[in-house]
Short mmCIF file of C-alpha atoms in Angstrom, two decimals:
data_model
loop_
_atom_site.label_atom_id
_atom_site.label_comp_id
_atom_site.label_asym_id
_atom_site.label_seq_id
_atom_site.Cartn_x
_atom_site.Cartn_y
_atom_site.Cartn_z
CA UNK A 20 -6.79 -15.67 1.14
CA UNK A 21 -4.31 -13.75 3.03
CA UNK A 22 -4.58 -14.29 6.86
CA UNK A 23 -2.88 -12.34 10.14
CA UNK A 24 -3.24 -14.96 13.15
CA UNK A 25 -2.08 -13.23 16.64
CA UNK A 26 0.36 -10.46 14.54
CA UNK A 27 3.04 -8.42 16.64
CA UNK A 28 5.35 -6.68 16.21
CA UNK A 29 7.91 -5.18 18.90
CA UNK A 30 11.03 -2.39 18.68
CA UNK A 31 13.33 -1.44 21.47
CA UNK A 32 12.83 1.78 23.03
CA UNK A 33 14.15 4.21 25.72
CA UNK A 34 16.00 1.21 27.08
CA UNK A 35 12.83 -1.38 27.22
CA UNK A 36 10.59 -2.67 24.31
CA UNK A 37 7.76 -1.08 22.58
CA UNK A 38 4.65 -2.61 20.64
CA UNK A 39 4.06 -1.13 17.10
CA UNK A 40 1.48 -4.02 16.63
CA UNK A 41 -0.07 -6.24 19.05
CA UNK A 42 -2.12 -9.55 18.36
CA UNK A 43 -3.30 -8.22 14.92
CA UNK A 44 -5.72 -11.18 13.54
CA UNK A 45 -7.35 -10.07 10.64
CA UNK A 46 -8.37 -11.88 6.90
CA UNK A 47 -7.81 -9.95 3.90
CA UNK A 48 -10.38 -11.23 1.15
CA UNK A 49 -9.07 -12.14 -1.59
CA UNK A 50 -10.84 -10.64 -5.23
CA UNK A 51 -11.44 -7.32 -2.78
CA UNK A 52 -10.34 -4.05 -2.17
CA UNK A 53 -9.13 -3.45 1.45
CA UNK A 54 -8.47 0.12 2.96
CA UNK A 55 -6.36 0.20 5.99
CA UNK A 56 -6.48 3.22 8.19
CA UNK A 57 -6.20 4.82 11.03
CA UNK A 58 -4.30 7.70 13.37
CA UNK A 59 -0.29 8.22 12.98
CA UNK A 60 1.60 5.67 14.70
CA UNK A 61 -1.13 3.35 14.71
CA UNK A 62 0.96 0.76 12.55
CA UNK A 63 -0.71 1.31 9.04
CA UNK A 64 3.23 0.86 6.94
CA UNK A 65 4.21 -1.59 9.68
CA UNK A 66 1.43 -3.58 8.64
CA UNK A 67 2.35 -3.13 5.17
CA UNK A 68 5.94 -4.28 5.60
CA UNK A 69 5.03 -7.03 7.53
CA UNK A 70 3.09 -8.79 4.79
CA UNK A 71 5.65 -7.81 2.39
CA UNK A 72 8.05 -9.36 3.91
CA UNK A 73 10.14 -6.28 4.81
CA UNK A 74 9.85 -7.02 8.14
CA UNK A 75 9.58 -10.11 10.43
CA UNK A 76 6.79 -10.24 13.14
CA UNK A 77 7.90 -10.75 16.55
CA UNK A 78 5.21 -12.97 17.20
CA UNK A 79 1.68 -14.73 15.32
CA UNK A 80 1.65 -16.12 11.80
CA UNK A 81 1.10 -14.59 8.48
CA UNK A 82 -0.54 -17.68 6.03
CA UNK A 83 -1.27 -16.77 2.53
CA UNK A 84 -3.70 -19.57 0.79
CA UNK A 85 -2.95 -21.58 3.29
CA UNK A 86 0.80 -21.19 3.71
CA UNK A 87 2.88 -20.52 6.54
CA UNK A 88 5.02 -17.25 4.95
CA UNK A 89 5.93 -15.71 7.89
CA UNK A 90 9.83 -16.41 7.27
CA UNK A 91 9.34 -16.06 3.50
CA UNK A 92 11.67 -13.40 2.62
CA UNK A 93 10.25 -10.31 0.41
CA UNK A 94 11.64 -11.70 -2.82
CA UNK A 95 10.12 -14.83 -2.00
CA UNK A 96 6.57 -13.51 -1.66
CA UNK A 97 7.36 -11.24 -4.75
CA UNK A 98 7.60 -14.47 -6.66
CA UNK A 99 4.57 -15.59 -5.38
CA UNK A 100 2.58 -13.03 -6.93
CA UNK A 101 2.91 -9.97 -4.03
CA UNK A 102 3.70 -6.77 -5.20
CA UNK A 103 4.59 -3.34 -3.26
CA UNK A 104 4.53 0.27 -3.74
CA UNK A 105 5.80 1.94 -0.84
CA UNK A 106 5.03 5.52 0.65
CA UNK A 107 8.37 7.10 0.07
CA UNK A 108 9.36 5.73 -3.41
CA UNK A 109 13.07 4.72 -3.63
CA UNK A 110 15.02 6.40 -5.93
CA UNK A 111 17.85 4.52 -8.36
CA UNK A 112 20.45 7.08 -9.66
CA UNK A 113 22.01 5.70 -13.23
CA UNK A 114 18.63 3.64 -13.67
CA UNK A 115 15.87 4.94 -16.12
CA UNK A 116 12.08 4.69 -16.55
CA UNK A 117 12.46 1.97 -18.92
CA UNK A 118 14.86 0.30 -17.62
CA UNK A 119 12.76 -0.12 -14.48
CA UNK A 120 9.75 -1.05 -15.96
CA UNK A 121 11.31 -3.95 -17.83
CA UNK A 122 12.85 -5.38 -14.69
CA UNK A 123 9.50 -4.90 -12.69
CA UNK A 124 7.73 -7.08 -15.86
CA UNK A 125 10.32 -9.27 -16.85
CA UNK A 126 11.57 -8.46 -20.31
CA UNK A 127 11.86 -5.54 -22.72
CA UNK A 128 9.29 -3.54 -23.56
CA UNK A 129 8.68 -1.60 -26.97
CA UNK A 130 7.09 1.58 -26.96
CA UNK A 131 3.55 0.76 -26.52
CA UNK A 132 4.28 -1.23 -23.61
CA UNK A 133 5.77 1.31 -21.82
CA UNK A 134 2.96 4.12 -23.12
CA UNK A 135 0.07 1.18 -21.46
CA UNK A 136 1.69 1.33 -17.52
CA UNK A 137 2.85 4.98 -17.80
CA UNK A 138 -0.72 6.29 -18.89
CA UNK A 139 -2.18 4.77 -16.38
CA UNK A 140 -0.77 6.76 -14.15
CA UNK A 141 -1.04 10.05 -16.14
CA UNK A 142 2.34 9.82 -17.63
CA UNK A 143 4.05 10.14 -21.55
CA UNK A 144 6.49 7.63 -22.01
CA UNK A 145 8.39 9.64 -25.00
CA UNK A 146 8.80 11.93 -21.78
CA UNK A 147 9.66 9.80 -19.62
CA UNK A 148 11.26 6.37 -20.53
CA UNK A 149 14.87 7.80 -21.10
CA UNK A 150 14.70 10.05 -17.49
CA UNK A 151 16.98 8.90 -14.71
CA UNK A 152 14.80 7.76 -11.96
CA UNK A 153 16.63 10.26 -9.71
CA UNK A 154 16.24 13.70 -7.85
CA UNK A 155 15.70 15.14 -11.19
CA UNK A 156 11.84 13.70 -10.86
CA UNK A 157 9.17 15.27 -8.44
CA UNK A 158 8.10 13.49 -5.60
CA UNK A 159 4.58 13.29 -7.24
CA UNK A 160 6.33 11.63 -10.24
CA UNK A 161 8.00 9.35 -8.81
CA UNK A 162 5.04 7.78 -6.90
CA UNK A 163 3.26 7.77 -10.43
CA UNK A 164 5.87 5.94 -11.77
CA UNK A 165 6.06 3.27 -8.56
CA UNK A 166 2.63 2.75 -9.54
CA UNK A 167 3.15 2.06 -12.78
CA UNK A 168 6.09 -0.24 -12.18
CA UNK A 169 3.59 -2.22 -9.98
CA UNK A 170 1.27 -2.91 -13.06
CA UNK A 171 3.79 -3.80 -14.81
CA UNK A 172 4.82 -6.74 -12.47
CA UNK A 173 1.34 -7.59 -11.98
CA UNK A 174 0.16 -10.25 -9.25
CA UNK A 175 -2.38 -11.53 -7.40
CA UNK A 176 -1.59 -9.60 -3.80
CA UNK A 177 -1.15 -5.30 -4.36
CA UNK A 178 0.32 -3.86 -1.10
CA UNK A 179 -0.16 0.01 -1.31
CA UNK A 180 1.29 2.29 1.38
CA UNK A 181 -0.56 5.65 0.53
CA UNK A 182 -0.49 5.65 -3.03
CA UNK A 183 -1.88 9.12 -2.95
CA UNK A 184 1.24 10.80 -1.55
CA UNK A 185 2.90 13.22 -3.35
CA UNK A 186 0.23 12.99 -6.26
CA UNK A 187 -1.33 16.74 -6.66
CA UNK A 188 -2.04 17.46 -9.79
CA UNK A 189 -3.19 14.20 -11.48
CA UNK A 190 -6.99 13.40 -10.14
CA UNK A 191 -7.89 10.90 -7.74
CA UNK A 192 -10.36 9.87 -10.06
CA UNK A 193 -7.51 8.23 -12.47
CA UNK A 194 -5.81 7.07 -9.22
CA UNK A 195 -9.23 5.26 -8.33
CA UNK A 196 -9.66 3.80 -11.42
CA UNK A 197 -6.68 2.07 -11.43
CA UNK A 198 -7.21 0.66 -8.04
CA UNK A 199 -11.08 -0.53 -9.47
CA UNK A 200 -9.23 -2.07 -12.59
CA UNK A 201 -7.64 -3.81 -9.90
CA UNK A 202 -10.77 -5.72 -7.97
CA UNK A 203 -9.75 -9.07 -9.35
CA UNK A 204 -7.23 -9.35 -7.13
CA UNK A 205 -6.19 -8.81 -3.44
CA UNK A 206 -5.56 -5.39 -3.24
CA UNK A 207 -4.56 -3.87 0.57
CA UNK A 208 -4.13 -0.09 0.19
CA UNK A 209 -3.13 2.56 3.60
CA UNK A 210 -4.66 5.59 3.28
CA UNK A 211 -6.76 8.57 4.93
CA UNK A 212 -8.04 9.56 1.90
CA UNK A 213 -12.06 9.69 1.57
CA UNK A 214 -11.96 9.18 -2.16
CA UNK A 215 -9.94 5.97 -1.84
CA UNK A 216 -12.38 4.75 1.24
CA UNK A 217 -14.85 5.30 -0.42
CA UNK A 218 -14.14 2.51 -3.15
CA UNK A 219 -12.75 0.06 -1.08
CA UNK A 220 -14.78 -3.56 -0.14
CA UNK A 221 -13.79 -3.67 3.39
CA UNK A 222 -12.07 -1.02 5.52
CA UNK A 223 -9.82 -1.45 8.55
CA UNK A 224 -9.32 0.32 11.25
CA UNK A 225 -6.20 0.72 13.50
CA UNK A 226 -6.28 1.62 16.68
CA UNK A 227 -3.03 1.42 18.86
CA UNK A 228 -5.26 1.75 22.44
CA UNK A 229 -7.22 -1.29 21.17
CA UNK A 230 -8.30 -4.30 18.97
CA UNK A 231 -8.59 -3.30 15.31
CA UNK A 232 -12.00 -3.08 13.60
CA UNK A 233 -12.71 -4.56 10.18
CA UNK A 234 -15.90 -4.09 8.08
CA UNK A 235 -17.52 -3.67 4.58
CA UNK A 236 -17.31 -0.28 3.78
CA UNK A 237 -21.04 0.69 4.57
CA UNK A 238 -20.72 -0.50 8.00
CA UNK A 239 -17.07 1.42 8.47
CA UNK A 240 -17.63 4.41 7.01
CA UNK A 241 -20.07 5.94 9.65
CA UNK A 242 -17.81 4.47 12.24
CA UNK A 243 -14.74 5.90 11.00
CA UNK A 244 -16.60 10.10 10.79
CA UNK A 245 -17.41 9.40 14.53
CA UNK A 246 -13.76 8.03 15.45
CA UNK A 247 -12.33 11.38 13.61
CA UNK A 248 -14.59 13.76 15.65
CA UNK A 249 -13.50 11.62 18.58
CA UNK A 250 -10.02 11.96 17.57
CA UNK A 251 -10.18 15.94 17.06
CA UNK A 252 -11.72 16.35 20.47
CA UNK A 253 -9.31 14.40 21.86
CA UNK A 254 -6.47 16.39 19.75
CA UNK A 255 -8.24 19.79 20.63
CA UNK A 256 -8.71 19.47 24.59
CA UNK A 257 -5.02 18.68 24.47
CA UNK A 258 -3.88 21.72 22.73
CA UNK A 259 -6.33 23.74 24.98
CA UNK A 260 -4.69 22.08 27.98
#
């Protein structure tokens, strides 16, 4: 079970300090599908980095079956089974499909290997393995591709930072499917997208002017179409203004 106990996290700004996160305590079930969302600037990818291990917390505890990992470095959690895809994938110039997949799954794959993770995520390998992971690929594909390096490294904790990004012309219902092959482990997915709330377990949601709210998805849905309208008013008197 993956825990936040009394989470913050602080920058410096305009010559003083500024909370992205504040006393974040939430549980993330484990065997579940969590949804995190929420307005812009609200914290979603800080959240994300935090449990990483990207980032430090400036204050509270991150414990993960029990475990103190809040100085665990990212490569140190990525050994203990957590695994990332982040919202702007990076790109590695000189490096190919292939070659990346190996690395993320820890040997060399043949052919059919590679064909498994890369049609998943609505990709040929014969068109793909020998490509440069570089500005030669679309945005699109090379958030397909994160994707399928993820499956390939497997794990029991899936941190997704809007998985949906970039992705226009393959369906959500392949991307959803993946993320349901998924529900034996912890999987923690940011997004805005109904599709992808609609299939997680529990949804949370962030709110910078207060506590965040956490819920099975029955119970968060209803509150999340009245926090939108809110939101649009709120958005819409100011433009008026």
């Amino acid at each position: 079970m993956l825990q936040l106990d009394k989470v913050g996290y602080t920058v410096a700004a305009d010559g003083g300090k500024r909370d992205i996160l504040k006393d974040i305590s939430l549980t993330f079930r484990n065997k579940a599908i969590t949804v995190i969302t929420g307005h812009n600037g609200s914290g979603k990818s800080t959240l994300i980095r935090l449990i990483s291990g990207i980032e430090r917390p400036t204050s509270g505890k991150i414990i993960y079956d029990g475990k103190d990992i809040t100085d665990m470095a990212v490569d140190e959690r990525a050994r203990m089974g957590f695994t990332l895809a982040l919202q702007q994938p990076v790109r590695f110039k000189g490096i190919t499909v292939k070659k990346l997949l190996d690395i993320a799954c820890g040997h060399s794959n043949n052919l059919n290997g590679l064909c498994e993770y890369l049609s998943a995520v609505g990709l040929c390998a014969r068109d793909y393995i020998n490509r440069e992971v570089d500005s030669s690929l679309s945005g699109g594909e090379l958030k397909r591709i994160e994707i399928a390096m993820a499956l390939a490294k497997g794990g029991d904790v899936f941190l997704l930072d809007e998985p949906e990004a970039g992705i226009d012309l393959w369906s959500f219902d392949e991307l959803t499917g993946i993320f349901r092959r998924l529900k034996d482990k912890t999987v923690i997915i940011v997004s805005h997208q109904s599709k992808i709330l609609e299939i997680a377990d529990d949804i949370v949601l962030l709110d910078s002017a207060g506590e965040p709210k956490i819920g099975g998805r029955d119970e968060m849905l209803p509150l999340l179409g009245n926090y939108r309208r809110t939101c649009a008013k709120i958005q819409g008197d100011s433009a008026n203004g």
